[in-house]
PDB file of C-alpha atoms in Angstrom:
ATOM      1  CA  UNK A 279     -17.497  11.274 -15.726  1.00 55.00           C
ATOM      2  CA  UNK A 280     -18.533  14.278 -13.657  1.00 55.00           C
ATOM      3  CA  UNK A 281     -21.499  14.513 -15.815  1.00 55.00           C
ATOM      4  CA  UNK A 282     -22.193  10.324 -15.154  1.00 51.00           C
ATOM      5  CA  UNK A 283     -21.907  10.553 -12.426  1.00 55.00           C
ATOM      6  CA  UNK A 284     -24.490  13.485 -11.368  1.00 59.00           C
ATOM      7  CA  UNK A 285     -27.324  11.404 -13.479  1.00 52.00           C
ATOM      8  CA  UNK A 286     -26.338   7.991 -11.504  1.00 50.00           C
ATOM      9  CA  UNK A 287     -26.528   9.569  -7.960  1.00 56.00           C
ATOM     10  CA  UNK A 288     -29.661  11.517  -8.824  1.00 54.00           C
ATOM     11  CA  UNK A 289     -31.313   8.147  -9.022  1.00 53.00           C
ATOM     12  CA  UNK A 290     -29.714   6.756  -6.162  1.00 55.00           C
ATOM     13  CA  UNK A 291     -28.189   4.066  -8.519  1.00 56.00           C
ATOM     14  CA  UNK A 292     -24.987   4.662  -6.566  1.00 57.00           C
ATOM     15  CA  UNK A 293     -26.064   4.638  -3.145  1.00 57.00           C
ATOM     16  CA  UNK A 294     -27.753   1.123  -3.750  1.00 56.00           C
ATOM     17  CA  UNK A 295     -25.009  -0.719  -5.729  1.00 56.00           C
ATOM     18  CA  UNK A 296     -22.071   1.167  -3.097  1.00 54.00           C
ATOM     19  CA  UNK A 297     -23.988   0.439   0.008  1.00 52.00           C
ATOM     20  CA  UNK A 298     -23.368  -3.458  -1.103  1.00 49.00           C
ATOM     21  CA  UNK A 299     -20.468  -4.187   0.234  1.00 45.00           C
ATOM     22  CA  UNK A 300     -20.606  -8.131  -0.194  1.00 62.00           C
ATOM     23  CA  UNK A 301     -18.922  -7.233  -3.215  1.00 77.00           C
ATOM     24  CA  UNK A 302     -18.615 -11.597  -5.403  1.00 82.00           C
ATOM     25  CA  UNK A 303     -15.206 -14.677  -5.160  1.00 88.00           C
ATOM     26  CA  UNK A 304     -15.462 -17.684  -6.278  1.00 91.00           C
ATOM     27  CA  UNK A 305     -15.097 -19.844  -2.966  1.00 92.00           C
ATOM     28  CA  UNK A 306     -12.395 -21.669  -4.133  1.00 93.00           C
ATOM     29  CA  UNK A 307     -10.377 -18.081  -4.251  1.00 93.00           C
ATOM     30  CA  UNK A 308     -11.052 -17.613  -0.628  1.00 91.00           C
ATOM     31  CA  UNK A 309     -10.175 -21.272   0.572  1.00 93.00           C
ATOM     32  CA  UNK A 310      -6.899 -20.547  -2.102  1.00 94.00           C
ATOM     33  CA  UNK A 311      -6.082 -17.817   0.188  1.00 94.00           C
ATOM     34  CA  UNK A 312      -7.433 -18.650   3.211  1.00 92.00           C
ATOM     35  CA  UNK A 313      -5.411 -21.903   3.399  1.00 94.00           C
ATOM     36  CA  UNK A 314      -2.586 -19.734   2.120  1.00 95.00           C
ATOM     37  CA  UNK A 315      -3.143 -18.062   5.464  1.00 93.00           C
ATOM     38  CA  UNK A 316      -3.024 -20.946   8.079  1.00 92.00           C
ATOM     39  CA  UNK A 317      -0.279 -22.319   6.494  1.00 93.00           C
ATOM     40  CA  UNK A 318       2.181 -18.717   6.866  1.00 93.00           C
ATOM     41  CA  UNK A 319       2.889 -18.230   3.066  1.00 95.00           C
ATOM     42  CA  UNK A 320       4.963 -15.344   2.082  1.00 94.00           C
ATOM     43  CA  UNK A 321       2.591 -11.838   1.813  1.00 94.00           C
ATOM     44  CA  UNK A 322       4.042 -12.849  -2.496  1.00 94.00           C
ATOM     45  CA  UNK A 323       1.970 -16.127  -2.620  1.00 95.00           C
ATOM     46  CA  UNK A 324      -1.256 -14.833  -1.672  1.00 95.00           C
ATOM     47  CA  UNK A 325      -0.608 -11.545  -4.147  1.00 94.00           C
ATOM     48  CA  UNK A 326      -0.041 -13.687  -6.901  1.00 94.00           C
ATOM     49  CA  UNK A 327      -3.240 -15.157  -6.068  1.00 94.00           C
ATOM     50  CA  UNK A 328      -5.717 -11.418  -4.980  1.00 93.00           C
ATOM     51  CA  UNK A 329      -4.050 -10.134  -8.275  1.00 90.00           C
ATOM     52  CA  UNK A 330      -5.919 -12.815 -10.761  1.00 91.00           C
ATOM     53  CA  UNK A 331      -9.361 -12.987  -8.760  1.00 92.00           C
ATOM     54  CA  UNK A 332     -10.925  -9.239 -10.280  1.00 91.00           C
ATOM     55  CA  UNK A 333     -14.132  -9.836  -6.958  1.00 88.00           C
ATOM     56  CA  UNK A 334     -10.480 -10.022  -4.402  1.00 91.00           C
ATOM     57  CA  UNK A 335      -8.820  -6.713  -6.623  1.00 90.00           C
ATOM     58  CA  UNK A 336     -11.074  -4.788  -6.165  1.00 86.00           C
ATOM     59  CA  UNK A 337     -11.915  -5.478  -2.127  1.00 86.00           C
ATOM     60  CA  UNK A 338      -8.857  -4.807  -1.335  1.00 89.00           C
ATOM     61  CA  UNK A 339      -8.382  -1.421  -3.341  1.00 86.00           C
ATOM     62  CA  UNK A 340     -12.200  -0.356  -2.376  1.00 82.00           C
ATOM     63  CA  UNK A 341      -9.848  -0.723   1.509  1.00 83.00           C
ATOM     64  CA  UNK A 342      -7.003   1.111   0.193  1.00 84.00           C
ATOM     65  CA  UNK A 343      -8.489   3.861  -1.508  1.00 77.00           C
ATOM     66  CA  UNK A 344     -10.616   5.134   0.795  1.00 72.00           C
ATOM     67  CA  UNK A 345     -10.391   7.160   3.769  1.00 55.00           C
ATOM     68  CA  UNK A 346      -7.602   6.499   5.818  1.00 59.00           C
ATOM     69  CA  UNK A 347      -5.112   5.883   4.033  1.00 58.00           C
ATOM     70  CA  UNK A 348      -3.031   9.261   2.386  1.00 60.00           C
ATOM     71  CA  UNK A 349      -2.177   8.140  -1.288  1.00 64.00           C
ATOM     72  CA  UNK A 350      -3.327   6.461  -4.191  1.00 74.00           C
ATOM     73  CA  UNK A 351      -2.460   2.289  -4.505  1.00 82.00           C
ATOM     74  CA  UNK A 352      -3.065   0.772  -8.397  1.00 83.00           C
ATOM     75  CA  UNK A 353      -0.394  -2.587  -7.687  1.00 86.00           C
ATOM     76  CA  UNK A 354      -2.408  -5.293  -5.789  1.00 90.00           C
ATOM     77  CA  UNK A 355       1.011  -5.582  -4.582  1.00 90.00           C
ATOM     78  CA  UNK A 356       1.605  -2.470  -3.525  1.00 90.00           C
ATOM     79  CA  UNK A 357      -1.945  -2.721  -0.748  1.00 90.00           C
ATOM     80  CA  UNK A 358      -1.404  -6.405  -0.303  1.00 92.00           C
ATOM     81  CA  UNK A 359       1.572  -4.749   1.626  1.00 91.00           C
ATOM     82  CA  UNK A 360      -0.296  -2.110   2.682  1.00 88.00           C
ATOM     83  CA  UNK A 361      -2.285  -3.679   4.348  1.00 90.00           C
ATOM     84  CA  UNK A 362      -0.655  -6.851   5.928  1.00 91.00           C
ATOM     85  CA  UNK A 363      -2.049 -10.285   6.705  1.00 92.00           C
ATOM     86  CA  UNK A 364      -4.415  -9.267   9.380  1.00 91.00           C
ATOM     87  CA  UNK A 365      -6.377  -7.409   7.538  1.00 90.00           C
ATOM     88  CA  UNK A 366      -6.535  -9.335   4.855  1.00 92.00           C
ATOM     89  CA  UNK A 367      -8.025 -12.806   6.213  1.00 91.00           C
ATOM     90  CA  UNK A 368     -10.494  -9.662   7.362  1.00 90.00           C
ATOM     91  CA  UNK A 369     -11.641  -9.373   4.072  1.00 87.00           C
ATOM     92  CA  UNK A 370     -11.474 -12.844   3.339  1.00 87.00           C
ATOM     93  CA  UNK A 371     -13.857 -13.622   6.851  1.00 85.00           C
ATOM     94  CA  UNK A 372     -16.483 -11.101   5.533  1.00 80.00           C
ATOM     95  CA  UNK A 373     -16.070 -12.373   2.117  1.00 77.00           C
ATOM     96  CA  UNK A 374     -17.099 -16.267   3.013  1.00 68.00           C
ATOM     97  CA  UNK A 375     -20.342 -14.645   5.252  1.00 61.00           C
ATOM     98  CA  UNK A 376     -21.649 -12.387   2.342  1.00 64.00           C
ATOM     99  CA  UNK A 377     -21.102 -14.028  -0.815  1.00 75.00           C
ATOM    100  CA  UNK A 378     -19.633 -16.172  -1.983  1.00 84.00           C
ATOM    101  CA  UNK A 379     -20.022 -17.893  -5.348  1.00 87.00           C
ATOM    102  CA  UNK A 380     -19.432 -21.046  -5.556  1.00 90.00           C
ATOM    103  CA  UNK A 381     -17.619 -22.437  -7.888  1.00 90.00           C
ATOM    104  CA  UNK A 382     -20.536 -24.471  -9.984  1.00 90.00           C
ATOM    105  CA  UNK A 383     -23.198 -22.324 -10.375  1.00 91.00           C
ATOM    106  CA  UNK A 384     -24.761 -20.351 -13.286  1.00 88.00           C
ATOM    107  CA  UNK A 385     -23.190 -17.296 -10.845  1.00 87.00           C
ATOM    108  CA  UNK A 386     -19.726 -18.267 -11.015  1.00 90.00           C
ATOM    109  CA  UNK A 387     -20.009 -20.144 -13.880  1.00 89.00           C
ATOM    110  CA  UNK A 388     -20.301 -16.935 -15.406  1.00 87.00           C
ATOM    111  CA  UNK A 389     -17.600 -14.595 -12.643  1.00 89.00           C
ATOM    112  CA  UNK A 390     -15.213 -17.423 -13.964  1.00 92.00           C
ATOM    113  CA  UNK A 391     -15.904 -16.374 -17.907  1.00 91.00           C
ATOM    114  CA  UNK A 392     -15.226 -12.712 -17.110  1.00 91.00           C
ATOM    115  CA  UNK A 393     -12.430 -14.014 -14.668  1.00 92.00           C
ATOM    116  CA  UNK A 394     -10.345 -15.483 -17.943  1.00 94.00           C
ATOM    117  CA  UNK A 395     -12.043 -12.688 -20.218  1.00 95.00           C
ATOM    118  CA  UNK A 396     -10.123 -10.452 -17.613  1.00 95.00           C
ATOM    119  CA  UNK A 397      -6.461 -11.990 -17.656  1.00 95.00           C
ATOM    120  CA  UNK A 398      -6.935 -12.734 -21.544  1.00 96.00           C
ATOM    121  CA  UNK A 399      -7.435  -9.093 -21.911  1.00 97.00           C
ATOM    122  CA  UNK A 400      -4.109  -7.955 -20.176  1.00 96.00           C
ATOM    123  CA  UNK A 401      -1.833 -10.741 -21.857  1.00 96.00           C
ATOM    124  CA  UNK A 402      -3.090  -8.098 -24.883  1.00 97.00           C
ATOM    125  CA  UNK A 403      -2.562  -5.217 -23.101  1.00 97.00           C
ATOM    126  CA  UNK A 404       0.447  -6.487 -22.609  1.00 96.00           C
ATOM    127  CA  UNK A 405       1.526  -7.813 -26.159  1.00 95.00           C
ATOM    128  CA  UNK A 406      -0.381  -4.506 -28.084  1.00 96.00           C
ATOM    129  CA  UNK A 407       1.757  -1.901 -25.787  1.00 96.00           C
ATOM    130  CA  UNK A 408       4.574  -3.466 -26.603  1.00 94.00           C
ATOM    131  CA  UNK A 409       4.823  -4.194 -30.471  1.00 94.00           C
ATOM    132  CA  UNK A 410       2.301  -1.517 -31.056  1.00 94.00           C
ATOM    133  CA  UNK A 411       3.950   1.793 -28.841  1.00 94.00           C
ATOM    134  CA  UNK A 412       6.732   0.104 -28.567  1.00 93.00           C
ATOM    135  CA  UNK A 413       6.895   0.619 -24.804  1.00 93.00           C
ATOM    136  CA  UNK A 414       5.833  -1.625 -21.669  1.00 92.00           C
ATOM    137  CA  UNK A 415       2.921  -1.839 -19.525  1.00 92.00           C
ATOM    138  CA  UNK A 416       2.797  -0.182 -16.686  1.00 91.00           C
ATOM    139  CA  UNK A 417       0.486  -1.361 -12.976  1.00 88.00           C
ATOM    140  CA  UNK A 418      -2.422   1.518 -14.507  1.00 89.00           C
ATOM    141  CA  UNK A 419      -2.137  -0.135 -18.384  1.00 93.00           C
ATOM    142  CA  UNK A 420      -2.866  -2.979 -16.438  1.00 93.00           C
ATOM    143  CA  UNK A 421      -5.301  -2.880 -14.029  1.00 93.00           C
ATOM    144  CA  UNK A 422      -7.522  -0.674 -16.346  1.00 94.00           C
ATOM    145  CA  UNK A 423      -7.286  -4.258 -18.739  1.00 95.00           C
ATOM    146  CA  UNK A 424      -8.280  -6.092 -15.864  1.00 95.00           C
ATOM    147  CA  UNK A 425     -10.907  -4.256 -13.779  1.00 94.00           C
ATOM    148  CA  UNK A 426     -12.976  -2.989 -17.659  1.00 95.00           C
ATOM    149  CA  UNK A 427     -15.698  -4.977 -16.863  1.00 93.00           C
ATOM    150  CA  UNK A 428     -16.327  -5.564 -13.306  1.00 90.00           C
ATOM    151  CA  UNK A 429     -19.379  -3.865 -14.107  1.00 88.00           C
ATOM    152  CA  UNK A 430     -21.082  -6.921 -15.133  1.00 86.00           C
ATOM    153  CA  UNK A 431     -20.964  -8.180 -11.290  1.00 80.00           C
ATOM    154  CA  UNK A 432     -23.048  -5.506 -10.355  1.00 74.00           C
ATOM    155  CA  UNK A 433     -25.169  -4.667 -13.567  1.00 67.00           C
ATOM    156  CA  UNK A 434     -28.252  -6.595 -12.481  1.00 70.00           C
ATOM    157  CA  UNK A 435     -28.633  -4.045  -9.170  1.00 68.00           C
ATOM    158  CA  UNK A 436     -28.415  -1.170 -11.957  1.00 67.00           C
ATOM    159  CA  UNK A 437     -30.700  -0.267 -14.604  1.00 71.00           C
ATOM    160  CA  UNK A 438     -27.545   0.715 -17.162  1.00 79.00           C
ATOM    161  CA  UNK A 439     -24.620  -0.285 -19.325  1.00 86.00           C
ATOM    162  CA  UNK A 440     -22.250  -2.388 -17.162  1.00 88.00           C
ATOM    163  CA  UNK A 441     -19.597  -0.027 -18.406  1.00 91.00           C
ATOM    164  CA  UNK A 442     -21.183   2.985 -16.536  1.00 86.00           C
ATOM    165  CA  UNK A 443     -21.447   0.963 -13.847  1.00 85.00           C
ATOM    166  CA  UNK A 444     -18.051  -0.147 -14.003  1.00 87.00           C
ATOM    167  CA  UNK A 445     -16.854   2.657 -14.813  1.00 87.00           C
ATOM    168  CA  UNK A 446     -18.021   5.203 -12.621  1.00 82.00           C
ATOM    169  CA  UNK A 447     -17.995   2.908  -9.493  1.00 81.00           C
ATOM    170  CA  UNK A 448     -14.553   2.737 -10.017  1.00 84.00           C
ATOM    171  CA  UNK A 449     -14.672   6.571  -9.918  1.00 81.00           C
ATOM    172  CA  UNK A 450     -17.020   6.322  -6.463  1.00 76.00           C
ATOM    173  CA  UNK A 451     -14.208   4.361  -4.543  1.00 75.00           C
ATOM    174  CA  UNK A 452     -11.325   6.222  -5.610  1.00 74.00           C
ATOM    175  CA  UNK A 453      -9.724   5.087  -9.037  1.00 81.00           C
ATOM    176  CA  UNK A 454      -7.151   6.706 -10.983  1.00 82.00           C
ATOM    177  CA  UNK A 455      -8.782   8.007 -14.017  1.00 88.00           C
ATOM    178  CA  UNK A 456      -6.993   5.611 -16.124  1.00 91.00           C
ATOM    179  CA  UNK A 457      -9.263   2.217 -14.651  1.00 91.00           C
ATOM    180  CA  UNK A 458     -12.482   4.459 -13.814  1.00 91.00           C
ATOM    181  CA  UNK A 459     -12.117   5.969 -18.343  1.00 94.00           C
ATOM    182  CA  UNK A 460     -10.905   2.464 -18.946  1.00 96.00           C
ATOM    183  CA  UNK A 461     -13.990   0.483 -17.697  1.00 95.00           C
ATOM    184  CA  UNK A 462     -16.463   3.351 -18.572  1.00 93.00           C
ATOM    185  CA  UNK A 463     -15.160   4.434 -22.394  1.00 95.00           C
ATOM    186  CA  UNK A 464     -14.079   0.503 -23.706  1.00 96.00           C
ATOM    187  CA  UNK A 465     -17.595   0.353 -25.882  1.00 96.00           C
ATOM    188  CA  UNK A 466     -15.957   3.949 -26.888  1.00 96.00           C
ATOM    189  CA  UNK A 467     -12.849   4.848 -26.285  1.00 97.00           C
ATOM    190  CA  UNK A 468     -13.325   8.000 -28.238  1.00 97.00           C
ATOM    191  CA  UNK A 469     -15.583   9.657 -25.480  1.00 94.00           C
ATOM    192  CA  UNK A 470     -11.705   8.329 -24.322  1.00 94.00           C
ATOM    193  CA  UNK A 471      -9.814  11.775 -22.494  1.00 92.00           C
ATOM    194  CA  UNK A 472      -6.550  12.388 -24.932  1.00 93.00           C
ATOM    195  CA  UNK A 473      -5.018  11.762 -22.065  1.00 93.00           C
ATOM    196  CA  UNK A 474      -5.485   8.396 -21.382  1.00 94.00           C
ATOM    197  CA  UNK A 475      -6.565   7.556 -24.950  1.00 96.00           C
ATOM    198  CA  UNK A 476      -4.531   4.861 -25.858  1.00 96.00           C
ATOM    199  CA  UNK A 477      -5.255   2.813 -23.470  1.00 96.00           C
ATOM    200  CA  UNK A 478      -8.479   2.647 -23.384  1.00 97.00           C
ATOM    201  CA  UNK A 479      -7.526   1.547 -27.677  1.00 97.00           C
ATOM    202  CA  UNK A 480      -5.899  -0.978 -26.164  1.00 97.00           C
ATOM    203  CA  UNK A 481      -8.802  -1.749 -23.874  1.00 98.00           C
ATOM    204  CA  UNK A 482     -11.281  -2.255 -26.257  1.00 97.00           C
ATOM    205  CA  UNK A 483      -8.845  -3.522 -28.807  1.00 97.00           C
ATOM    206  CA  UNK A 484      -8.065  -6.470 -26.698  1.00 97.00           C
ATOM    207  CA  UNK A 485     -12.049  -6.456 -24.457  1.00 97.00           C
ATOM    208  CA  UNK A 486     -12.651  -7.383 -27.449  1.00 96.00           C
ATOM    209  CA  UNK A 487     -10.150 -10.469 -28.468  1.00 96.00           C
ATOM    210  CA  UNK A 488     -10.371 -11.482 -25.313  1.00 96.00           C
ATOM    211  CA  UNK A 489     -14.147 -12.376 -26.383  1.00 94.00           C
ATOM    212  CA  UNK A 490     -13.512 -13.253 -29.126  1.00 93.00           C
ATOM    213  CA  UNK A 491     -11.070 -15.972 -27.640  1.00 94.00           C
ATOM    214  CA  UNK A 492     -13.786 -17.255 -25.348  1.00 92.00           C
ATOM    215  CA  UNK A 493     -16.354 -17.413 -27.305  1.00 87.00           C
ATOM    216  CA  UNK A 494     -19.093 -15.179 -25.903  1.00 82.00           C
ATOM    217  CA  UNK A 495     -21.268 -11.584 -27.489  1.00 73.00           C
ATOM    218  CA  UNK A 496     -17.697  -9.631 -28.947  1.00 70.00           C
ATOM    219  CA  UNK A 497     -18.996  -5.840 -28.174  1.00 82.00           C
ATOM    220  CA  UNK A 498     -18.570  -3.993 -32.151  1.00 92.00           C
ATOM    221  CA  UNK A 499     -14.526  -3.339 -33.084  1.00 95.00           C
ATOM    222  CA  UNK A 500     -14.250   0.593 -33.919  1.00 96.00           C
ATOM    223  CA  UNK A 501     -12.575   0.667 -36.818  1.00 95.00           C
ATOM    224  CA  UNK A 502     -11.320   3.925 -36.249  1.00 96.00           C
ATOM    225  CA  UNK A 503      -8.396   2.571 -33.954  1.00 97.00           C
ATOM    226  CA  UNK A 504      -6.641   1.148 -36.573  1.00 97.00           C
ATOM    227  CA  UNK A 505      -6.584   4.697 -38.220  1.00 96.00           C
ATOM    228  CA  UNK A 506      -5.429   6.395 -34.937  1.00 96.00           C
ATOM    229  CA  UNK A 507      -2.786   4.498 -34.681  1.00 94.00           C
ATOM    230  CA  UNK A 508      -2.136   3.795 -37.896  1.00 94.00           C
ATOM    231  CA  UNK A 509      -2.514   0.247 -37.449  1.00 95.00           C
ATOM    232  CA  UNK A 510      -2.943  -2.653 -40.406  1.00 96.00           C
ATOM    233  CA  UNK A 511      -6.179  -5.076 -39.032  1.00 96.00           C
ATOM    234  CA  UNK A 512      -4.817  -7.176 -41.496  1.00 96.00           C
ATOM    235  CA  UNK A 513      -1.901  -7.171 -39.860  1.00 95.00           C
ATOM    236  CA  UNK A 514      -2.671  -6.604 -36.116  1.00 95.00           C
ATOM    237  CA  UNK A 515      -4.917  -9.803 -36.309  1.00 95.00           C
ATOM    238  CA  UNK A 516      -3.737 -12.129 -38.236  1.00 94.00           C
ATOM    239  CA  UNK A 517      -0.107 -11.966 -35.035  1.00 94.00           C
ATOM    240  CA  UNK A 518      -3.756 -12.161 -32.172  1.00 95.00           C
ATOM    241  CA  UNK A 519      -4.846 -14.648 -33.529  1.00 92.00           C
ATOM    242  CA  UNK A 520      -0.667 -16.569 -33.943  1.00 93.00           C
ATOM    243  CA  UNK A 521      -0.555 -15.802 -30.027  1.00 94.00           C
ATOM    244  CA  UNK A 522      -3.588 -16.710 -29.220  1.00 93.00           C
ATOM    245  CA  UNK A 523      -3.010 -19.538 -27.227  1.00 92.00           C
ATOM    246  CA  UNK A 524       0.162 -17.692 -25.842  1.00 92.00           C
ATOM    247  CA  UNK A 525      -2.644 -15.048 -24.899  1.00 94.00           C
ATOM    248  CA  UNK A 526      -4.082 -17.040 -23.915  1.00 93.00           C
ATOM    249  CA  UNK A 527      -1.599 -19.133 -21.765  1.00 85.00           C
TER     250      UNK A 527
END
């Protein structure tokens, strides 16, 4: 991570991207959150909308993990409770005047596809951890899957792959290393640290199958993951495909 970050800093890429505060979000999401706030909805209701949207999630996590706060927060629920409705309203107003995407525009359709892919990825990761690792996922694991493709939102602004943009921006913004490695190495899982290898392998597999489910160009599946996990690829593929309807809901 450090070597890649130093390379990007030398090229000025971080400065060019990080100074862009207009992290995109769909207009329908902004309108939905505005209506909830205006109708004095509970923080739980507001959070349920935010945590399903990658752009809003990044904005919230970026703020709450800034130098203004004293500890890392990865849960969107914890983050929204920390900053409160007034600050969420300020963020929404900023989005409205900077970069709200029309849902039906080409950019909006692309964003919606990424959002759907992100949520399917999390569902598949939940299945992998339950059936392969025999454990429940936590917020770090879920967010690693949810935000692994966040670099797509900025990849047109940088002459490098989206996984490098996303991973290093998450690192730049102070996200935990589970998230940065999930984004940076989801195409190349064995480049991850040993500490986060299980998470990154799960993100890799989940992203691959999410790609096939939504019908977009898939990343190349690293077959070594199955050997490392001691999982029969045929059995795994069959179980994922059998749960496709549930995973896409």
